[in-house]
CSV table of C-alpha atoms and ligand atoms in Angstrom, one decimal:
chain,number,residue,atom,x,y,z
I,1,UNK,CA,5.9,-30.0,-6.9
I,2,UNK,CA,8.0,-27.2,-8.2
I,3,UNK,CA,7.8,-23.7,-7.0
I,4,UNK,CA,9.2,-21.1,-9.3
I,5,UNK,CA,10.3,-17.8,-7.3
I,6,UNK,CA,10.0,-14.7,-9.7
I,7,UNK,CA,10.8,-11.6,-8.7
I,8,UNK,CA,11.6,-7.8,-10.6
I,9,UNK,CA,12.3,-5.2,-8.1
I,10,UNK,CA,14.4,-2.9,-6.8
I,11,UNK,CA,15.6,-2.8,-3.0
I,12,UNK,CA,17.2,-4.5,-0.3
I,13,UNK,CA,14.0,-6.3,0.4
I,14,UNK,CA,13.9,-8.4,-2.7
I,15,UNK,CA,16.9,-10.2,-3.0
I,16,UNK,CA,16.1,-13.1,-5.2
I,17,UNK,CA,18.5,-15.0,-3.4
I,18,UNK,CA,17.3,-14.5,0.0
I,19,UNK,CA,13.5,-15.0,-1.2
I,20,UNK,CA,15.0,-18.0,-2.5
I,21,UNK,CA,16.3,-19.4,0.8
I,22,UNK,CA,13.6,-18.5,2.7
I,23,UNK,CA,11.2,-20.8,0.8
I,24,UNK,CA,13.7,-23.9,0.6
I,25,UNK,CA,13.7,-23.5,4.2
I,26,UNK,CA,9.6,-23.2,4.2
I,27,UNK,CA,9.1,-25.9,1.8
I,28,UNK,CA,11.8,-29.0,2.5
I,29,UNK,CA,9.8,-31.1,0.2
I,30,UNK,CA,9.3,-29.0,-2.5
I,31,UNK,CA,11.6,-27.7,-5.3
I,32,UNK,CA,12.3,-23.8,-5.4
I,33,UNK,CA,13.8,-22.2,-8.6
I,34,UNK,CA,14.6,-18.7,-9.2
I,35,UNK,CA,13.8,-17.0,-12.9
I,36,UNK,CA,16.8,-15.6,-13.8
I,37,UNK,CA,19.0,-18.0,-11.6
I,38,UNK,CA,18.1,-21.5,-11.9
I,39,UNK,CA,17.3,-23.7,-14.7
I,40,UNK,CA,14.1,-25.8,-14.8
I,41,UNK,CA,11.7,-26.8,-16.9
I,42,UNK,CA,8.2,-24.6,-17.4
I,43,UNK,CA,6.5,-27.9,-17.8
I,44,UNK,CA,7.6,-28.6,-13.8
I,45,UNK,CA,6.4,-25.7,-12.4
I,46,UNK,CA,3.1,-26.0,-10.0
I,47,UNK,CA,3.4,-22.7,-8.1
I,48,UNK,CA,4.6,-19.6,-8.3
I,49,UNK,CA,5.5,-16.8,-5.8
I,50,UNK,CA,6.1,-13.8,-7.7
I,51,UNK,CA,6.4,-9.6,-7.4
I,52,UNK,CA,6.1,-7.8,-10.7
I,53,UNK,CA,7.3,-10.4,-12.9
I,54,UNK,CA,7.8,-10.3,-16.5
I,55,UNK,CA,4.6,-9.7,-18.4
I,56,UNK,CA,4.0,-13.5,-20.0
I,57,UNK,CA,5.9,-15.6,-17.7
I,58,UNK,CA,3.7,-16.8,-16.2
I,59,UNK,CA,2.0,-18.1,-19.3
I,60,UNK,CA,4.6,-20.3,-20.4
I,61,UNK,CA,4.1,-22.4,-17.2
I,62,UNK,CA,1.4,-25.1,-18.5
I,63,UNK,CA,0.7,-26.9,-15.3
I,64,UNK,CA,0.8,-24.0,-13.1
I,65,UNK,CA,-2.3,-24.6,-10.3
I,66,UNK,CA,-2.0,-21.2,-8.3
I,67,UNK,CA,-0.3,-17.6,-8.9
I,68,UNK,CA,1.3,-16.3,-5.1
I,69,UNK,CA,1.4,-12.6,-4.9
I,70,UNK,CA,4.2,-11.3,-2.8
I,71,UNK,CA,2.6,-8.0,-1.7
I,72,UNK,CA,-0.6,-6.4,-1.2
I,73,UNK,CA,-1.3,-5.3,-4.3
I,74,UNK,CA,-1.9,-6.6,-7.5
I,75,UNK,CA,-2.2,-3.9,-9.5
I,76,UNK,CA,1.1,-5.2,-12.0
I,77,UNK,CA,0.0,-8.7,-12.0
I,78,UNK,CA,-3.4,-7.8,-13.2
I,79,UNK,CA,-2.2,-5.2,-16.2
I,80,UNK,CA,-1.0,-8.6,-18.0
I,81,UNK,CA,-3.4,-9.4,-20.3
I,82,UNK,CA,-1.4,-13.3,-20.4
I,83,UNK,CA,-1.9,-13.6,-17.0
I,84,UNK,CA,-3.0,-17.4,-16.7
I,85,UNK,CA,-6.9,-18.1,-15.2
I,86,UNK,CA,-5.7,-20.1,-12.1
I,87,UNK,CA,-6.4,-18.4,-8.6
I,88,UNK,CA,-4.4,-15.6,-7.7
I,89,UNK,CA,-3.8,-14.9,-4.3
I,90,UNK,CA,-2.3,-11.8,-2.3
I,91,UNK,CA,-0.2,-11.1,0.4
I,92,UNK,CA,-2.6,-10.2,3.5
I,93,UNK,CA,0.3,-10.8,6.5
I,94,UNK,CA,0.4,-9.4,10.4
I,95,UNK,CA,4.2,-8.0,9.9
I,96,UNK,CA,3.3,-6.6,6.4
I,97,UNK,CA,-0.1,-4.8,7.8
I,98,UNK,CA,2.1,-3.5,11.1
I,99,UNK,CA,4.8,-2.2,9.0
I,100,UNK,CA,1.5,-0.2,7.2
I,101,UNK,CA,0.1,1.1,10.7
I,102,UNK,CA,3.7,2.4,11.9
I,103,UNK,CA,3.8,4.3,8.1
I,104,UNK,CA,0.6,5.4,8.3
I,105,UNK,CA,0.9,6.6,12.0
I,106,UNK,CA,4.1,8.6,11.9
I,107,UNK,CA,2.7,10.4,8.9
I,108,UNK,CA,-0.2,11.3,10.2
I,109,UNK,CA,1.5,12.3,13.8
I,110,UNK,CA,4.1,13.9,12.2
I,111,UNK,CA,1.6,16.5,10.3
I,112,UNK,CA,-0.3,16.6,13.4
I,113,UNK,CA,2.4,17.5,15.8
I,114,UNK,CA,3.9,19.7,12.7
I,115,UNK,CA,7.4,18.3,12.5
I,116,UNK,CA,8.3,19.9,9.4
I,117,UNK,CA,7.7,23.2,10.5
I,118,UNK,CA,9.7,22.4,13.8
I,119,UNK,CA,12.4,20.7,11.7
I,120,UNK,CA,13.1,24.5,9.5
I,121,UNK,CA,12.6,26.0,13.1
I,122,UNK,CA,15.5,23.8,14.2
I,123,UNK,CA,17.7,24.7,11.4
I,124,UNK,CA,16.9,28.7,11.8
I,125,UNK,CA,17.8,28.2,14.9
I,126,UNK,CA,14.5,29.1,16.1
I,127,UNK,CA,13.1,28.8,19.5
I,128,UNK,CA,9.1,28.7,18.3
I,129,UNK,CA,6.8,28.0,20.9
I,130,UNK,CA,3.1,27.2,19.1
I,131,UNK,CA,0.1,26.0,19.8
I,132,UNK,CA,0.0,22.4,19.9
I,133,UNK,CA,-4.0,20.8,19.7
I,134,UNK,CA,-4.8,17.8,20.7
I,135,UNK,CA,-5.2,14.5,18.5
I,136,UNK,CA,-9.1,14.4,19.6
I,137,UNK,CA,-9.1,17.7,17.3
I,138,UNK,CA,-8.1,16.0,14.4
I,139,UNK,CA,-10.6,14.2,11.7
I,140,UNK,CA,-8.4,10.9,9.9
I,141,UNK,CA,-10.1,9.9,6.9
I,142,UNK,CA,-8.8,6.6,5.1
I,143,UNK,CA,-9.8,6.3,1.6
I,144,UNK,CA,-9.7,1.9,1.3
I,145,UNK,CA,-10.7,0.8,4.6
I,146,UNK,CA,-9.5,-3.1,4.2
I,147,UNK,CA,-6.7,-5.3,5.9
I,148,UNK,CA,-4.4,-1.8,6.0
I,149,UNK,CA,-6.7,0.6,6.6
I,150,UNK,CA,-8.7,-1.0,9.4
I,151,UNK,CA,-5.8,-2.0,11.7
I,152,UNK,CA,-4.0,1.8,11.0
I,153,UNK,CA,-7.6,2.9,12.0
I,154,UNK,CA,-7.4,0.8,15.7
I,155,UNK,CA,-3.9,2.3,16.3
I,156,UNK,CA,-5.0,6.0,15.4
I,157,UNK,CA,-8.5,5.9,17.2
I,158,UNK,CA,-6.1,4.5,20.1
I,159,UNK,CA,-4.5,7.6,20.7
I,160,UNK,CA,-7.2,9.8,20.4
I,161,UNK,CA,-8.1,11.0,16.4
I,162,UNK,CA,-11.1,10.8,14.8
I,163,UNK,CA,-11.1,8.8,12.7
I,164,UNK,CA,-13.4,7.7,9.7
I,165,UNK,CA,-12.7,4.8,7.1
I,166,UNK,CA,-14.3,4.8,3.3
I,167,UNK,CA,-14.9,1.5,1.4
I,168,UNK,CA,-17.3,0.3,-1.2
I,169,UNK,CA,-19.3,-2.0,1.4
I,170,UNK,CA,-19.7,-0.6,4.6
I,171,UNK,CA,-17.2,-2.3,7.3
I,172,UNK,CA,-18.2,-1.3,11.0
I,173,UNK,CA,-15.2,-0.8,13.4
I,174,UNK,CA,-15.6,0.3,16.9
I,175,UNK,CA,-15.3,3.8,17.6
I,176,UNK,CA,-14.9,5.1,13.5
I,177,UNK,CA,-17.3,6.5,11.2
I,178,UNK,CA,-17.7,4.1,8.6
I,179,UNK,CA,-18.7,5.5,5.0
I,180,UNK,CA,-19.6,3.5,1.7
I,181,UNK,CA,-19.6,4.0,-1.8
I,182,UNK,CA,-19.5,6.7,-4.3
I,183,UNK,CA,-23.0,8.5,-2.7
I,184,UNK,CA,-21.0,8.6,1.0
I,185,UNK,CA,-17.6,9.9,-0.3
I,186,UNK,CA,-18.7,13.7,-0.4
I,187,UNK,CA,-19.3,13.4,3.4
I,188,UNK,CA,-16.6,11.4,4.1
I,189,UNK,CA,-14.7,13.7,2.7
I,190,UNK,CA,-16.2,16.8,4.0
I,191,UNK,CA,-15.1,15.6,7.5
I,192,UNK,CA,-11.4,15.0,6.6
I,193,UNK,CA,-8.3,17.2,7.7
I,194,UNK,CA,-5.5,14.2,7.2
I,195,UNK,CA,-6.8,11.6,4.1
I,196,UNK,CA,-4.8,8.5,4.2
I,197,UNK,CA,-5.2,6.6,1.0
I,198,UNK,CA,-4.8,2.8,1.0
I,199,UNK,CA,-6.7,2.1,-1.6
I,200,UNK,CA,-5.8,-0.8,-4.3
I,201,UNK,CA,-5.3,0.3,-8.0
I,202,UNK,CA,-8.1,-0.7,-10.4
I,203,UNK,CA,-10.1,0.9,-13.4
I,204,UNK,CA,-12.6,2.8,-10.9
I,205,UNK,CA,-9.8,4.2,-8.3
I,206,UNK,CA,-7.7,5.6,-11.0
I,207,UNK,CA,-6.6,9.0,-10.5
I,208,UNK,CA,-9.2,9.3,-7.7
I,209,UNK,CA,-7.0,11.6,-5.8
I,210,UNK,CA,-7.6,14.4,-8.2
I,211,UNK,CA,-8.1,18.0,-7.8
I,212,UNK,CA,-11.9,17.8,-7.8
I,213,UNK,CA,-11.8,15.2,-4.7
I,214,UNK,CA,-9.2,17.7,-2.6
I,215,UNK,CA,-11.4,20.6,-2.7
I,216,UNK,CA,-13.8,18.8,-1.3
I,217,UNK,CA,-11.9,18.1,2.1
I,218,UNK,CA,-12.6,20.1,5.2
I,219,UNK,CA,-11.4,23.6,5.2
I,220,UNK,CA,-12.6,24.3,8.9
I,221,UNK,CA,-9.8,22.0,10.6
I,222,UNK,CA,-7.2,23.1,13.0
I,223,UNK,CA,-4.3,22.3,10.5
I,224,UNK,CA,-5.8,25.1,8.5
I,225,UNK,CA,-6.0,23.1,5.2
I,226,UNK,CA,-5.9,19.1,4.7
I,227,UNK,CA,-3.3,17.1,4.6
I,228,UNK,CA,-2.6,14.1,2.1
I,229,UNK,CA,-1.2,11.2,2.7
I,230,UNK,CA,-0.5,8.3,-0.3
I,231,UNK,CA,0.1,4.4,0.7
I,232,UNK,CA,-1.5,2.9,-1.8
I,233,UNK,CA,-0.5,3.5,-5.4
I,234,UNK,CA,0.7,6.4,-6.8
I,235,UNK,CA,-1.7,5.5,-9.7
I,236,UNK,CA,-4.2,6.7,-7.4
I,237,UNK,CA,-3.1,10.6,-7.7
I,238,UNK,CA,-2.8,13.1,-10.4
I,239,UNK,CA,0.7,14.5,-9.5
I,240,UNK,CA,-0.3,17.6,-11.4
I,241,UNK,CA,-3.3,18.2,-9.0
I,242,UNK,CA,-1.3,17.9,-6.0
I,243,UNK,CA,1.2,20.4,-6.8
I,244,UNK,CA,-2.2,22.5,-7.8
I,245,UNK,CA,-3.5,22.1,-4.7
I,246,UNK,CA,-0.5,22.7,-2.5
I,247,UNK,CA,0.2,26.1,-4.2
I,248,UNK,CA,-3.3,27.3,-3.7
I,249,UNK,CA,-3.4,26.1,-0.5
I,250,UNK,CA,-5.9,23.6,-1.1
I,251,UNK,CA,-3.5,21.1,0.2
I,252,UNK,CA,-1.1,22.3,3.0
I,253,UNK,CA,1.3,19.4,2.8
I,254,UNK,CA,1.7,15.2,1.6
I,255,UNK,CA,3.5,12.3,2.2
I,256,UNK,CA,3.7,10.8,-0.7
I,257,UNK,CA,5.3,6.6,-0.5
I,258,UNK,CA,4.1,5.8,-3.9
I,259,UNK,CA,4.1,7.4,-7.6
I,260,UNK,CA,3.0,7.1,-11.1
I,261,UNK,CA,6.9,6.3,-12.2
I,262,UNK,CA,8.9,4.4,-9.6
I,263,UNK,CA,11.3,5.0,-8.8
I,264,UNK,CA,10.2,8.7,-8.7
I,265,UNK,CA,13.0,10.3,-11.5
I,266,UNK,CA,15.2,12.4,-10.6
I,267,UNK,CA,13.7,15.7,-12.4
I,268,UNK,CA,10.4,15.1,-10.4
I,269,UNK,CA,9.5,18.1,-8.2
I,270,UNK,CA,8.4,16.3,-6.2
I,271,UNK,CA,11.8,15.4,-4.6
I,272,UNK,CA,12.4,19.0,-3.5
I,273,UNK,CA,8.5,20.5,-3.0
I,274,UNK,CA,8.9,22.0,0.8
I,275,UNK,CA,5.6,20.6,2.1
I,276,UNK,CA,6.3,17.2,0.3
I,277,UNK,CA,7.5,14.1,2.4
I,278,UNK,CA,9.0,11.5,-0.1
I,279,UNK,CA,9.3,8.4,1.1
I,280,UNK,CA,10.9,5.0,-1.9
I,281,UNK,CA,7.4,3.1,-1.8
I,282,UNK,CA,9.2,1.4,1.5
I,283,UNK,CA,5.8,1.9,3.5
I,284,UNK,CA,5.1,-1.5,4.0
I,285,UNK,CA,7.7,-3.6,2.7
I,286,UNK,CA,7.1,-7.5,2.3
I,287,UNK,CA,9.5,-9.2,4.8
I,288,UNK,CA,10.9,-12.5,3.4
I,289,UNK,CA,10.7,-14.3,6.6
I,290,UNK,CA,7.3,-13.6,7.1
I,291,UNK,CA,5.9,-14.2,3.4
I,292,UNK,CA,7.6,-17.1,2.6
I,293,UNK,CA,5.9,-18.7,5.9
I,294,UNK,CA,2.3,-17.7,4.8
I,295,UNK,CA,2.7,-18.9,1.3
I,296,UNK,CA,4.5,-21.9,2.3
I,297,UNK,CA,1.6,-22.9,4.6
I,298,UNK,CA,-0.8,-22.4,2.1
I,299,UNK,CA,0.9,-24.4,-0.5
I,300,UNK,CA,1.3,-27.3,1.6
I,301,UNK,CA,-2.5,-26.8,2.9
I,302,UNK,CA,-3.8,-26.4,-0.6
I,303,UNK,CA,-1.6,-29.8,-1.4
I,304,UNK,CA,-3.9,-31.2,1.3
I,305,UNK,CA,-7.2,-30.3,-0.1
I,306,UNK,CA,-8.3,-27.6,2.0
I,307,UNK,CA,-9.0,-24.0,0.3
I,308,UNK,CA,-6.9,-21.1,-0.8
I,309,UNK,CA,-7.2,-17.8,1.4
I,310,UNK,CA,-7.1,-14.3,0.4
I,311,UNK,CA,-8.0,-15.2,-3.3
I,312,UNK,CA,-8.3,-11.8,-5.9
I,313,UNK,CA,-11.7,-11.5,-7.5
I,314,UNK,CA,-10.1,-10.4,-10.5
I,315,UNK,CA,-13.5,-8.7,-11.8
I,316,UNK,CA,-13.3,-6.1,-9.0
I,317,UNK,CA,-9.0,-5.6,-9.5
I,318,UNK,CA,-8.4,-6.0,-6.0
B,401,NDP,P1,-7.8,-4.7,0.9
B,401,NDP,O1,-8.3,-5.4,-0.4
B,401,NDP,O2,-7.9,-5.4,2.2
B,401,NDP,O3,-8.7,-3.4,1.1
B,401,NDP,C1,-9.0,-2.5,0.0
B,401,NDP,C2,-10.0,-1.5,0.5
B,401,NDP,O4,-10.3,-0.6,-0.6
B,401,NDP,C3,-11.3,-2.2,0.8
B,401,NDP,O5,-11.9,-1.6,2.0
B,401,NDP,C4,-12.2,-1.9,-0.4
B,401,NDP,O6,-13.6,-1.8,-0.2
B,401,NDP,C5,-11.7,-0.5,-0.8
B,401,NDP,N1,-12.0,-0.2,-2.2
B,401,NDP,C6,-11.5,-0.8,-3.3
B,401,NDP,N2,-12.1,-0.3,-4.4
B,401,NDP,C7,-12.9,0.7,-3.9
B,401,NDP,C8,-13.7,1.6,-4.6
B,401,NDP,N3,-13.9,1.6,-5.9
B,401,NDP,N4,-14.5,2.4,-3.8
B,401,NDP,C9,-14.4,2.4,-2.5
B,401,NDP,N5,-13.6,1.5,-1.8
B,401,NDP,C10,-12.8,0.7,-2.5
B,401,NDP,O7,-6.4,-4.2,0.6
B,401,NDP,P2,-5.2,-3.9,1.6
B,401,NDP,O8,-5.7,-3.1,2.7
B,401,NDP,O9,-4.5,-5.1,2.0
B,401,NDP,O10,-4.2,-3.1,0.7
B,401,NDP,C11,-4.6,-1.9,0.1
B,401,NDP,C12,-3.5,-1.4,-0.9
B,401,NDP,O11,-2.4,-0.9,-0.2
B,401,NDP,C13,-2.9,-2.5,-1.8
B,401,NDP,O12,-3.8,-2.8,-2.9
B,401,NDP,C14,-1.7,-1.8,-2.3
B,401,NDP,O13,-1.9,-1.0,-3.5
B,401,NDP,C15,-1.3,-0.9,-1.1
B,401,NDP,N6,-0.1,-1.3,-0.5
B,401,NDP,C16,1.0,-0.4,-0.4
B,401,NDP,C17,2.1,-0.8,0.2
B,401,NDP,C18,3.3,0.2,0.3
B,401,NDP,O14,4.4,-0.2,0.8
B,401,NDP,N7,3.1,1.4,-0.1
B,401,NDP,C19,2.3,-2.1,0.9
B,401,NDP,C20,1.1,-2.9,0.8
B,401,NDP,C21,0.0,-2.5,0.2
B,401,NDP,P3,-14.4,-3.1,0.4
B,401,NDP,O15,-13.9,-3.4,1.8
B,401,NDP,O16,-15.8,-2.7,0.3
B,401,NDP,O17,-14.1,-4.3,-0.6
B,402,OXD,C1,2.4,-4.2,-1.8
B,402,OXD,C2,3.4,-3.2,-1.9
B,402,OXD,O1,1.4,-4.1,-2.5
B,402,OXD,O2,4.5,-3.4,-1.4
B,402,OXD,O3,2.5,-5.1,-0.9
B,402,OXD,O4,3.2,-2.1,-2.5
């Protein structure tokens, strides 16, 4: 059994090498080769972990049985058209869906307390006493209410937001306003002063977060206009909208962790937009340690017969 580790991204977190050790470790009986380090033959490889790899890789690997996803997402996988028919599973990991809540918690507080506005206050030198409401006065809405979204939602309903979760089936979670479906998203959104998107990328959530979705966020909240927050893909927003709707107020402010070109260039606006956080699509990074153990334990228990979790159902893209 030969796993082949393949792996095309930027940032500390993906050092081939270290991904590399971390499944020789995880798999003692196995084989681990790196594309791009190690030599081996494509008719030897039975697994493979991978994170954007090269489009048609993965088809020159004849007797590959199963496709391991390093992240969340599968968005890149899926947008090769060679990608081979054998299942195709995604990460779905406790320290990968914690890093997600802290992300997705210090965004939201930070908007809610108003940091930025203390943070230009603190460089003004400015002693500025507001009006600070309380986190019960605050509606979350999170657009993709899945692994990510539901555990954010537990932390947030914790300390005392309202909070409301949108998926295409309804999920129930204690103490959040569950919506479902195109014919629910109006009044989901309606009810919305911070939107936390964590949806995945597919053909229907394209470009979702468009100017015709933002106006129809609550005007009547104590933030004075809604607040956007972006976890999921950055092919999930229209940039052009956003900056729309921040200059007519439509918008007062995002944190944006994800974008249509990653990394976000240089000349984007984005970069020095006042009421813009940007953060390098580090919201939830995939921890080597951690990964590596999952997919390790789920080779060895496929090797054993018993069934593969957390499989994509490539119809629906997610
Ligand atoms: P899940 O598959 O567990 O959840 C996805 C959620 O989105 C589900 O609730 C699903 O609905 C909902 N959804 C999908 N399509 C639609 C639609 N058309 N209409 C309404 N709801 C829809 O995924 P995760 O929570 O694990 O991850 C979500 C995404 O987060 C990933 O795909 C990835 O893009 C992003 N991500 C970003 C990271 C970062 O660092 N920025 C890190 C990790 C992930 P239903 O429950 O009904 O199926
Ligand atoms: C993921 C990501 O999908 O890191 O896991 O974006």
């Amino acid at each position: 059994m030969t796993l082949l580790l393949a792996i095309n991204s930027v940032g500390d977190g993906w050092s081939l090498e270290c991904w590399r050790d971390r499944f020789k470790a995880a798999l003692p009986d196995h084989r681990v080769v790196a594309e791009g380090i190690d030599d081996y033959d494509p008719r030897d490889i039975t697994n493979a972990a991978v994170w954007k790899p090269a489009p048609g890789l993965l088809a020159r690997l004849p007797e590959l049985q199963v496709i391991f996803n390093l992240g969340a997402g599968v968005d890149a996988l899926l947008a090769d058209a060679t990608l081979p028919s054998v299942p195709l599973v995604r990460a779905v990991n406790a320290d990968l869906t914690r890093r997600m809540t802290e992300y997705v918690t210090l965004h939201v507080l930070l908007h809610h307390r108003r940091l930025p506005m203390l943070q230009r206050a603190q460089a003004a030198k400015q002693w500025l006493p507001k009006n600070q409401w309380a986190a019960s006065a605050v509606r979350v809405g999170i657009l993709g209410f899945g692994t990510l979204g539901r555990d954010a939602a537990e932390v947030l309903t914790r300390i005392g937001f309202q909070v409301a979760g949108w998926s295409r089936a309804p999920r129930p979670l204690a103490g959040v306003d569950v919506y479902a479906g195109v014919a629910e998203l109006g009044a989901f959104l309606g009810r919305t002063d911070i939107l936390v998107a964590l949806l995945p990328l597919t053909p229907e959530t394209r470009g979702i977060l468009n100017r015709e979705l933002f106006s129809q966020l609550a005007r009547d909240g104590v933030l004075g206009a809604p607040v956007l927050i972006n976890a999921g893909r950055g092919g999930l927003h229209v940039e052009a909208d956003i900056f729309a709707a921040l200059d007519t107020g439509c918008l007062s402010a995002a944190s944006l962790d994800v974008f249509e070109t990653e990394p976000l260039p240089a000349v984007s606006r984005l970069w020095s937009h006042p009421s813009v956080i940007v953060t390098p699509h580090n919201a939830a990074d995939s921890d080597a340690d951690a990964i590596a153990v999952d997919v390790a334990g789920q080779i060895v228990a496929y090797g054993k017969g018993l069934p593969l979790r957390n499989i994509v159902d490539r119809k629906r893209g997610y």
